[in-house]
Short mmCIF file of C-alpha atoms in Angstrom, two decimals:
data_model
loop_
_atom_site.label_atom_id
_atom_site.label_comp_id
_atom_site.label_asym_id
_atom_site.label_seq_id
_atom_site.Cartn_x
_atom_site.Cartn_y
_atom_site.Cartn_z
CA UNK L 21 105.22 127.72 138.19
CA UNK L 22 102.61 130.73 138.68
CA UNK L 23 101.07 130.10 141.88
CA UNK L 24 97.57 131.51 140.66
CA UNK L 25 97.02 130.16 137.06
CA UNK L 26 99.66 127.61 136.57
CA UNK L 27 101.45 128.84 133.74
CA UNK L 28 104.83 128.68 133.17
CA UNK L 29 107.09 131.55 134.13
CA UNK L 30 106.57 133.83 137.40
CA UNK L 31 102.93 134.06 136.18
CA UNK L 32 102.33 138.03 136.67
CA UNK L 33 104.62 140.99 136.28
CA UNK L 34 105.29 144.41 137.67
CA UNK L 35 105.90 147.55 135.73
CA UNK L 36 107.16 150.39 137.66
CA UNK L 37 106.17 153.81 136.21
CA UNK L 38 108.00 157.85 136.43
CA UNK L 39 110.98 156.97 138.90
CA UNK L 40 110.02 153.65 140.13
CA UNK L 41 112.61 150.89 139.43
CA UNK L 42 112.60 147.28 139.22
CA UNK L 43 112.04 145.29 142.05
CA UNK L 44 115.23 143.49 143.53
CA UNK L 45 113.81 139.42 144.16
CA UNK L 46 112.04 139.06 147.09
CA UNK L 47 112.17 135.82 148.77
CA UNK L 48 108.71 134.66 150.01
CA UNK L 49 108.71 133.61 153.37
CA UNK L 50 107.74 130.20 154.84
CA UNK L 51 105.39 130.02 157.44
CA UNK L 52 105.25 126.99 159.36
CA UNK L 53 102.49 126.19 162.31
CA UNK L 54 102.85 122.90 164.08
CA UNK L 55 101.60 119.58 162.93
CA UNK L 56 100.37 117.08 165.54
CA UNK L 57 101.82 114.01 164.01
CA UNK L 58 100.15 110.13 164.92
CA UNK L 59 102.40 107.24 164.25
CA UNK L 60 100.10 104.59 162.64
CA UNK L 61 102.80 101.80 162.15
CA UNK L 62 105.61 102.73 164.45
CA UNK L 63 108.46 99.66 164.38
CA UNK L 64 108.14 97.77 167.55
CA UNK L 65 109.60 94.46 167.36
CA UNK L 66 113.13 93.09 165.70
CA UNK L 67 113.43 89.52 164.74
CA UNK L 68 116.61 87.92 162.64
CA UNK L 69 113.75 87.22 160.28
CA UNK L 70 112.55 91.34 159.44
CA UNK L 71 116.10 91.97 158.40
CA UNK L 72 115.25 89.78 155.21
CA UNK L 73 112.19 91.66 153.70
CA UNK L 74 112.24 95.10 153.01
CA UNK L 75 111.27 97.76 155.73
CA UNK L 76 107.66 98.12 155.57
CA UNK L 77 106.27 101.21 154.14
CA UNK L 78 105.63 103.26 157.20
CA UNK L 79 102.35 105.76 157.21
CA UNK L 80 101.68 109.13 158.91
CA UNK L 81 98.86 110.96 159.96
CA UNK L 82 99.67 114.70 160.12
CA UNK L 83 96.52 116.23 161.83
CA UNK L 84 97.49 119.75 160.06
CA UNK L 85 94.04 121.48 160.48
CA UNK L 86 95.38 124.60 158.36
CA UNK L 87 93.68 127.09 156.82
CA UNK L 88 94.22 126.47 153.31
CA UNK L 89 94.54 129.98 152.31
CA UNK L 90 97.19 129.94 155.49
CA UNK L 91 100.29 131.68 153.85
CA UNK L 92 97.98 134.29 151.98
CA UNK L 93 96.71 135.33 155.00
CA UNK L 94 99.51 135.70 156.54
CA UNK L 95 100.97 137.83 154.11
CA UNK L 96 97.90 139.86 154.17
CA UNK L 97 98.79 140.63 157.82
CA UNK L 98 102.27 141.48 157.10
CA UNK L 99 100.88 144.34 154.29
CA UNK L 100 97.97 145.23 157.17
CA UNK L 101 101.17 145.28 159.56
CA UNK L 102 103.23 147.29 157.41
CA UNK L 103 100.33 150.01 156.21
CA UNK L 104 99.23 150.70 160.12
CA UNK L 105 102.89 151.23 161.11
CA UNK L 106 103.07 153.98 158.81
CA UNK L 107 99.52 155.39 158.71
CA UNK L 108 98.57 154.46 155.33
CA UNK L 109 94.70 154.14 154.55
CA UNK L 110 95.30 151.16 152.21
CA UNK L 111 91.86 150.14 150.30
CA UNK L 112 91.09 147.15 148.01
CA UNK L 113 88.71 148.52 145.28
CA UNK L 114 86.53 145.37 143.60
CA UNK L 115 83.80 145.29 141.22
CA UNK L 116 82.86 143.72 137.63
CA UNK L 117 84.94 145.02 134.64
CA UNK L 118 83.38 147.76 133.09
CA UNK L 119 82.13 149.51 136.54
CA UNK L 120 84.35 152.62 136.37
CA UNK L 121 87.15 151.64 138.97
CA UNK L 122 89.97 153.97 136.56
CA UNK L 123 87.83 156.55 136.41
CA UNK L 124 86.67 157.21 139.62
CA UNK L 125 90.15 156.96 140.96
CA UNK L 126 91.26 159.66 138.22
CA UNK L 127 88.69 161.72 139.27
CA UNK L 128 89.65 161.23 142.99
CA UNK L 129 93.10 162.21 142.01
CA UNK L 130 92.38 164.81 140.32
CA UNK L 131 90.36 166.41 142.37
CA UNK L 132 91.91 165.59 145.67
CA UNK L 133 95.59 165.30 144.71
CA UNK L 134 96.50 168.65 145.76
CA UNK L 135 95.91 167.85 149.46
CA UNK L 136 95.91 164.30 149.92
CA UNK L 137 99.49 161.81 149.02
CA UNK L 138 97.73 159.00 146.74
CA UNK L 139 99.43 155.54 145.99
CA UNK L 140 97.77 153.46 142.78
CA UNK L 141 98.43 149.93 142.89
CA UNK L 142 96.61 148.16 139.60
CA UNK L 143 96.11 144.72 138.69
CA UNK L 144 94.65 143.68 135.84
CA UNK L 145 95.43 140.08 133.86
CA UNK L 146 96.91 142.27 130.74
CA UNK L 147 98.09 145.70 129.64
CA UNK L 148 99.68 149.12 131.41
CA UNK L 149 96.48 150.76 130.23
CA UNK L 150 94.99 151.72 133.81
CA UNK L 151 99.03 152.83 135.26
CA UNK L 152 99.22 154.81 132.33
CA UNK L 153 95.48 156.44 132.99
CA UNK L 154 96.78 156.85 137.27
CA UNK L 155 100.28 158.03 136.27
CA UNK L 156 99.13 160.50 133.32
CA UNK L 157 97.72 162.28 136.72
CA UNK L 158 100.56 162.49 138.71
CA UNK L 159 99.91 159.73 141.04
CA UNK L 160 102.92 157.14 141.88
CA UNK L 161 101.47 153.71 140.44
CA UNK L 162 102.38 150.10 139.77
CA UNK L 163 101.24 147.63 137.35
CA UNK L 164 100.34 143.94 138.13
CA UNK L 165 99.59 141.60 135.02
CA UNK L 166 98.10 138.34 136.64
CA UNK L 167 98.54 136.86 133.17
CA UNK L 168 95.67 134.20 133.57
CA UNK L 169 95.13 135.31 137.00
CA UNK L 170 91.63 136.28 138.09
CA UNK L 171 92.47 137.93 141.30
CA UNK L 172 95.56 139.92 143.06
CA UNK L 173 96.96 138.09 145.75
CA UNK L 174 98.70 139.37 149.10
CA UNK L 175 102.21 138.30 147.93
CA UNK L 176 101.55 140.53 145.14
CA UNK L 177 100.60 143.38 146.64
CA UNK L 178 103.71 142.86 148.96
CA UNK L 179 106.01 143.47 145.72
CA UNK L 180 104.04 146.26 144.45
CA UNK L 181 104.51 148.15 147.51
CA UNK L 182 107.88 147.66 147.54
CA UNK L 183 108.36 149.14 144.60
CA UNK L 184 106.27 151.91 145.43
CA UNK L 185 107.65 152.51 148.81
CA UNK L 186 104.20 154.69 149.90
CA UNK L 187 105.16 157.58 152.55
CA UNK L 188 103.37 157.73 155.73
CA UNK L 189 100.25 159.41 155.81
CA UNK L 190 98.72 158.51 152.56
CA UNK L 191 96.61 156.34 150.77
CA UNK L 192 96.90 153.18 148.78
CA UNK L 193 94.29 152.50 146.43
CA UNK L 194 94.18 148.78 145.37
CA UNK L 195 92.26 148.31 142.36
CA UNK L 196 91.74 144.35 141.96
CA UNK L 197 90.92 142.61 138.44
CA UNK L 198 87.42 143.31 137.32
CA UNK L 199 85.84 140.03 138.66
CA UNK L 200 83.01 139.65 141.05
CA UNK L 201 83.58 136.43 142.39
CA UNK L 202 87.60 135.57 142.78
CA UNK L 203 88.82 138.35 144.76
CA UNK L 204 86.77 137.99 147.38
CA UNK L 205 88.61 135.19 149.23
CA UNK L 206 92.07 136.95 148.73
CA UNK L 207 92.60 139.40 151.68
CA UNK L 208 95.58 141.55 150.12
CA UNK L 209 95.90 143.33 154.16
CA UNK L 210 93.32 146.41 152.63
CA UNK L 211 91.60 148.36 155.81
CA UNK L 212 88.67 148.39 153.73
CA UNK L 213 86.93 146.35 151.02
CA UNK L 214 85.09 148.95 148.28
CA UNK L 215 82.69 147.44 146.05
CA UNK L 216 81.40 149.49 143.25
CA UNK L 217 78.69 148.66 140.81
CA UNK L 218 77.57 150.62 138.12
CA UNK L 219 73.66 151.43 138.18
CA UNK L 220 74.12 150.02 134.15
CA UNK L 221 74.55 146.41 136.00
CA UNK L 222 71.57 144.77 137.62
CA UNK L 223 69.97 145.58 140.64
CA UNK L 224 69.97 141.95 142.23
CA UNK L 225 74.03 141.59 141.60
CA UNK L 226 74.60 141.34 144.82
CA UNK L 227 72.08 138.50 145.71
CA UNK L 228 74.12 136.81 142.41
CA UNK L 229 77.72 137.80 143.56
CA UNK L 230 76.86 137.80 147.57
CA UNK L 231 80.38 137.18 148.60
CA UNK L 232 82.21 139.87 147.19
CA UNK L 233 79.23 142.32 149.17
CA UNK L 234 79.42 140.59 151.85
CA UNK L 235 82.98 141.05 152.39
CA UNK L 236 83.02 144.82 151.67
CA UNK L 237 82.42 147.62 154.07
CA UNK L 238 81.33 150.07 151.65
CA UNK L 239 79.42 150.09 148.22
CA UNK L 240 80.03 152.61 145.84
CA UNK L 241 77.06 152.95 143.24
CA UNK L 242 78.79 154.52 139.95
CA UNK L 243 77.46 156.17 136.59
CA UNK L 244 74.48 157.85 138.36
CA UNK L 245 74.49 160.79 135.73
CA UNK L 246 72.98 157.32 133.55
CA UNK L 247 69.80 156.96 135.70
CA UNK L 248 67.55 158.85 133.56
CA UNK L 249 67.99 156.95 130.95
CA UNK L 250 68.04 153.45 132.80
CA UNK L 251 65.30 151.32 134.42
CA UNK L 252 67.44 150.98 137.56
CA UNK L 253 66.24 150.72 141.47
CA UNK L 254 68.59 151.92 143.47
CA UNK L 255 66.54 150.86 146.46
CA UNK L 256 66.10 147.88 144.97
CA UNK L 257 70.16 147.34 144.68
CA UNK L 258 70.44 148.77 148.23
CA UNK L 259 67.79 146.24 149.63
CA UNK L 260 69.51 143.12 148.22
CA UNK L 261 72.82 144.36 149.14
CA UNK L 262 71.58 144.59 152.39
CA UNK L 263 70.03 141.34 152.76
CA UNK L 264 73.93 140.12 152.39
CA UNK L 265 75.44 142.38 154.47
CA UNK L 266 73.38 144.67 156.48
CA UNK L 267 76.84 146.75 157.47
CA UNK L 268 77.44 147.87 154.15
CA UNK L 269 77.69 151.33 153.78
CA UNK L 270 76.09 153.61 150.34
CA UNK L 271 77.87 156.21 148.54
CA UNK L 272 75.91 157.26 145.06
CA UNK L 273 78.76 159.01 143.01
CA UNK L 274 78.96 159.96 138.81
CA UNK L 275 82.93 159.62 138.57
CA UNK L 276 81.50 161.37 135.15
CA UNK L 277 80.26 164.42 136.32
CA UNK L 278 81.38 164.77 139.79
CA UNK L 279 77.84 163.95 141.63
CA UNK L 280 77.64 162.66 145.03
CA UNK L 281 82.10 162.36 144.98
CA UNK L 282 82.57 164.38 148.20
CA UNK L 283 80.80 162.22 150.31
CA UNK L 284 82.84 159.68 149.14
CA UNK L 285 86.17 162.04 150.00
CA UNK L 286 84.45 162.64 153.37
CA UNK L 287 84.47 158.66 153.80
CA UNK L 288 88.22 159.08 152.96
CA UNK L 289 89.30 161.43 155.00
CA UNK L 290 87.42 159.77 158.36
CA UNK L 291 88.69 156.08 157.21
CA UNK L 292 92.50 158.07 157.18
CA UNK L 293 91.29 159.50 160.57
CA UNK L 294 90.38 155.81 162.23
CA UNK L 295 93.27 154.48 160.53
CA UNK L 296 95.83 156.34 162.98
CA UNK L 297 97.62 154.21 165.50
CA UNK H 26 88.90 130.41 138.71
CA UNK H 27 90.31 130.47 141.85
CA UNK H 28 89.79 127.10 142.73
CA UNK H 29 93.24 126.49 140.81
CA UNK H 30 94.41 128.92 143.27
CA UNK H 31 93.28 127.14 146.08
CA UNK H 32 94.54 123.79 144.63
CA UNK H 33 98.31 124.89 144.46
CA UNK H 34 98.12 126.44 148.21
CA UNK H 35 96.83 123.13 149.22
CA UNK H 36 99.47 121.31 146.83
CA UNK H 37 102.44 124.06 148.50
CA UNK H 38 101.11 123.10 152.41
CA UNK H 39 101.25 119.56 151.39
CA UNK H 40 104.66 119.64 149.48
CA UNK H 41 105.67 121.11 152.89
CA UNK H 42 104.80 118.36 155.12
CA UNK H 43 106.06 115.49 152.70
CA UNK H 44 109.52 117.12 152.71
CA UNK H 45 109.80 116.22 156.45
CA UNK H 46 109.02 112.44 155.97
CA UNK H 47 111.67 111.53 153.27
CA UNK H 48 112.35 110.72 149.84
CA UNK H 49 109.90 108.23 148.23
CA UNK H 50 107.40 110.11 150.74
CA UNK H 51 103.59 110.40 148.71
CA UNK H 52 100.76 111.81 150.06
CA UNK H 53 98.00 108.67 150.60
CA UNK H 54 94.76 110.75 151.42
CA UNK H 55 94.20 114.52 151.90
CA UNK H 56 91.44 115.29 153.85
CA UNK H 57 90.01 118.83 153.51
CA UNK H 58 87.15 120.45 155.40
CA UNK H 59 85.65 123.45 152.62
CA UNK H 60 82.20 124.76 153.95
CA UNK H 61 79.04 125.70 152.12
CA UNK H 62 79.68 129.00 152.75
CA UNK H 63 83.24 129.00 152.00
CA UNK H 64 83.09 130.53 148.34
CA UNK H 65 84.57 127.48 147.01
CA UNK H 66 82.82 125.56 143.89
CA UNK H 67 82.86 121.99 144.36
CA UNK H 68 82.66 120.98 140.81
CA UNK H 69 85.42 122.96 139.94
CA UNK H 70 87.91 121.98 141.78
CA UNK H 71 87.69 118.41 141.21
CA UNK H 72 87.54 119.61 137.61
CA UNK H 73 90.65 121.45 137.77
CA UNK H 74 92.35 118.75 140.59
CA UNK H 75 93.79 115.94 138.34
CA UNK H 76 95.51 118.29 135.60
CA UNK H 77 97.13 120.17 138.62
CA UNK H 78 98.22 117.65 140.97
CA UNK H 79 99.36 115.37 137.49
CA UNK H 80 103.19 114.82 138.61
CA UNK H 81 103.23 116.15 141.96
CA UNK H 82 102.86 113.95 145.13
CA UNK H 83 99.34 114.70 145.26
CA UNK H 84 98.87 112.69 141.92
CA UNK H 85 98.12 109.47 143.95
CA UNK H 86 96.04 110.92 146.46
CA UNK H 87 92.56 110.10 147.38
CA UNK H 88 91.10 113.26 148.14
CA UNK H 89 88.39 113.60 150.84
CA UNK H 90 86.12 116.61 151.02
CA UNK H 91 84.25 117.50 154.41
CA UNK H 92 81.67 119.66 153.90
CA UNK H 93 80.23 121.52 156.65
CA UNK H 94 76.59 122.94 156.10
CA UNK H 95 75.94 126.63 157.01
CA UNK H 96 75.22 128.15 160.39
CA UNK H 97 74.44 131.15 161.55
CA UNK H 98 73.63 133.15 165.16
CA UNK H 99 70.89 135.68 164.43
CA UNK H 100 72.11 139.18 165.68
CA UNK H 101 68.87 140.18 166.89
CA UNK H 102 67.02 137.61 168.38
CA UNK H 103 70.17 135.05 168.92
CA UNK H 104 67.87 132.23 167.35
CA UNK H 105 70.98 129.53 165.67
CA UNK H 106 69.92 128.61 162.34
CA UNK H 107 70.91 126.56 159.39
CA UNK H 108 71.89 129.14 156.30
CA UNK H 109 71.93 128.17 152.37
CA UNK H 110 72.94 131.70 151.69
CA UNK H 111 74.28 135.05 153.05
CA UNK H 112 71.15 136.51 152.25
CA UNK H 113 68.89 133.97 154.63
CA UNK H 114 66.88 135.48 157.05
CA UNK H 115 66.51 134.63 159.81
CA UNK H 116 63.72 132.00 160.53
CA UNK H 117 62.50 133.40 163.79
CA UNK H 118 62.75 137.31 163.47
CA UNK H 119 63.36 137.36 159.77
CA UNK H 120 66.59 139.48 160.38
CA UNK H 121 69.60 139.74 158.06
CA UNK H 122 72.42 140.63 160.60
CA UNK H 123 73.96 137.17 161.69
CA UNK H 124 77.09 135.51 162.71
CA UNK H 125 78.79 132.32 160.68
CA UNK H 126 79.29 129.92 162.92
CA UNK H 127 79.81 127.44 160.63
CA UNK H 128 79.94 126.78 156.41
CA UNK H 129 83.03 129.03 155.99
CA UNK H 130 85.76 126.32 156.71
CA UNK H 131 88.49 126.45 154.07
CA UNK H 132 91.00 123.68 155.95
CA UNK H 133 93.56 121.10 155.34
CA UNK H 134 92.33 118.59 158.21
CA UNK H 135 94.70 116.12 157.71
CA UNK H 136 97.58 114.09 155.30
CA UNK H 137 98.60 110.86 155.45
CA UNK H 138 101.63 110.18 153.98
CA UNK H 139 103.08 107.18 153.26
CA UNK H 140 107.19 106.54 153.30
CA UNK H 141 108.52 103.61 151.23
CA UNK H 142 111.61 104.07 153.06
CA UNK H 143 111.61 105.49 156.61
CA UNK H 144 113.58 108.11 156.96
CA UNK H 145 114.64 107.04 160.82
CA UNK H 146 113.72 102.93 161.31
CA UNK H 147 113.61 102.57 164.86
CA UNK H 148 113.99 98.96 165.48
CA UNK H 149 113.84 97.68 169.65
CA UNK H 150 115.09 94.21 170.63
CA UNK H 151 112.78 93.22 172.87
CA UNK H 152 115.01 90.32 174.07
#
């Protein structure tokens, strides 16, 4: 049974684009902490007459104070593990459907592909309409389909890059599924979080959707060639984001018309820097 | 909905534990600890917990939820604070940098499982 929806069948598939094969099975991996167990009823005495009845049902406490999310996170450190080793600035790109996630990574691509190794991973609950956007420009990418899914988990992201097999120095872009609120709790081992809202949204989203901003590290504001036309404070949106997570970084970008995108390869290229070990 | 999420990794952890006690094992109570802050709706999950522990050894299970309230450290003044919401500020100094201490808690505390038929019956004459 799907681990995320509960649907029959493995729940979400890969497709592999260009060269990329199939993925052989991977076996997930168990991870076991200890369990302080308490005896309530332990079996003390024996008399002739106890072997008449039946043994007494016997009860266990197991004090298992485990994060519930446990085996996620774990995973997540095994991908975080795995990307360090081999110098890969791996991001997980979030946002509501709609805010320009494809495009700004097909503009990134585009314009930085020449100099820069880029890795897609996408995830969305149905279609290979985004891979076939990423691979039409030459990037290596790999579908997930969560199916009913709202969110891309670690163990996921674990299969996708084993089908990608990324090369050292380069870096992963993780675009989640176009949901404000699930993927927040789901660390997939990304160095960063990237938020991006589109200045056609509202300005107080992230007072509505606070956990998603608070658990990114930078905010990138999209569709800003749409301002004149919109009644939109970007101050505003900055403010409230702020109130949530006053170490959230700005970059105002138009994936449309190129505005305000080399800061955000600027931020690339020093998050590649830091990400050296 | 990933509350149905969260209800299968606390159904997998649990499934885990019972397979050490026995066959016949069942899981009595479950308690869990999910904070304010936590990201976790309430109402949802004991929406969604019935239909997806139906059949599993969590069917029987009375489920107890701990819920610890927010608190936060204020990063400029270091005034401690009870917090509804990320975007509280902070009572004293009216600043939004602060530490969680508490209200993010997403935790299996405890199971208590119950064995119709122990696995190892240790039985002492006392004679």
């Amino acid at each position: 049974m799907c681990t995320t929806c509960g649907c029959s069948g493995n729940g979400h598939k890969l497709t592999a684009f260009a060269a990329f094969k199939k993925p052989a099975s991977t076996a997930g991996i168990t991870l076991e902490g200890p369990g302080v167990m308490v005896e309530e009823t332990p079996v003390t005495n024996y008399s002739p007459a106890a072997t008449l009845t039946a043994p007494a049902p016997t009860k266990t406490v197991v004090e298992l104070e485990r994060d519930i999310l446990d085996k996620n996170n774990r995973l997540a450190e095994r991908n975080r593990g795995f990307f360090e080793a081999r110098n890969i600035l791996a991001l997980n790109l979030v946002s509501s459907p709609g805010s320009g996630k494809t495009a700004l990574l097909e503009r990134t691509l585009a314009d930085r592909g020449d100099r820069q190794r880029f890795y897609v991973v996408e995830g969305d609950q149905q279609t290979a309409r985004d891979a076939e956007r990423i691979a039409a420009g030459g990037a290596p990418v790999v579908q997930i389909n969560t199916g009913k899914g709202c969110h891309l988990e670690a163990e996921m992201v674990r299969q996708a890059i084993l089908e990608l097999k990324p090369a050292s120095d380069s870096i992963l872009f993780i675009e989640n599924v176009g949901n404000l609120v699930c993927p927040s709790l789901f660390d997939l081992g990304e160095a960063c979080r990237v938020v991006v809202i589109s200045v056609t949204e509202g300005e107080d989203k992230p007072l509505k959707y606070p956990d998603m901003f608070r658990s990114s590290q930078l905010c990138l504001i999209n569709k800003t060639d749409l301002l004149p036309y919109l009644k939109f404070d970007l101050e505003a949106l900055k403010n409230y984001a702020r109130q949530v997570n006053p170490a959230l970084e700005f970059i105002e970008v138009s994936a449309t018309t190129g505005a305000g995108m080399e800061t955000w390869y600027e931020w690339l290229e020093r998050k590649a820097r830091e990400v050296c070990i | 909905m990933h509350e149905l999420s969260i209800i299968y990794s606390i159904l997998e952890t649990a499934e885990q534990e019972v397979q050490r006690h026995g066959e016949d094992s069942m899981v009595e109570t479950i308690e869990l600890e999910i904070g304010e802050l936590a990201g976790v709706e309430i109402s949802s999950l004991e929406f969604l917990w019935p239909a997806a522990v139906a059949g599993t050894i969590l069917e029987k299970a009375v489920c107890n939820i701990i819920r610890p309230p927010g608190k936060a450290s204020c990063g400029s003044c270091g005034h401690v604070f009870g917090i509804k919401q990320y975007f509280d500020p902070c009572p004293q100094c009216g600043s939004h940098w602060n530490e969680i201490i508490n209200g993010e808690e997403l935790r299996i505390k405890s199971l208590t499982i119950t064995c119709a038929q122990p696995a190892v019956a240790v039985a002492t004459d006392t004679n």
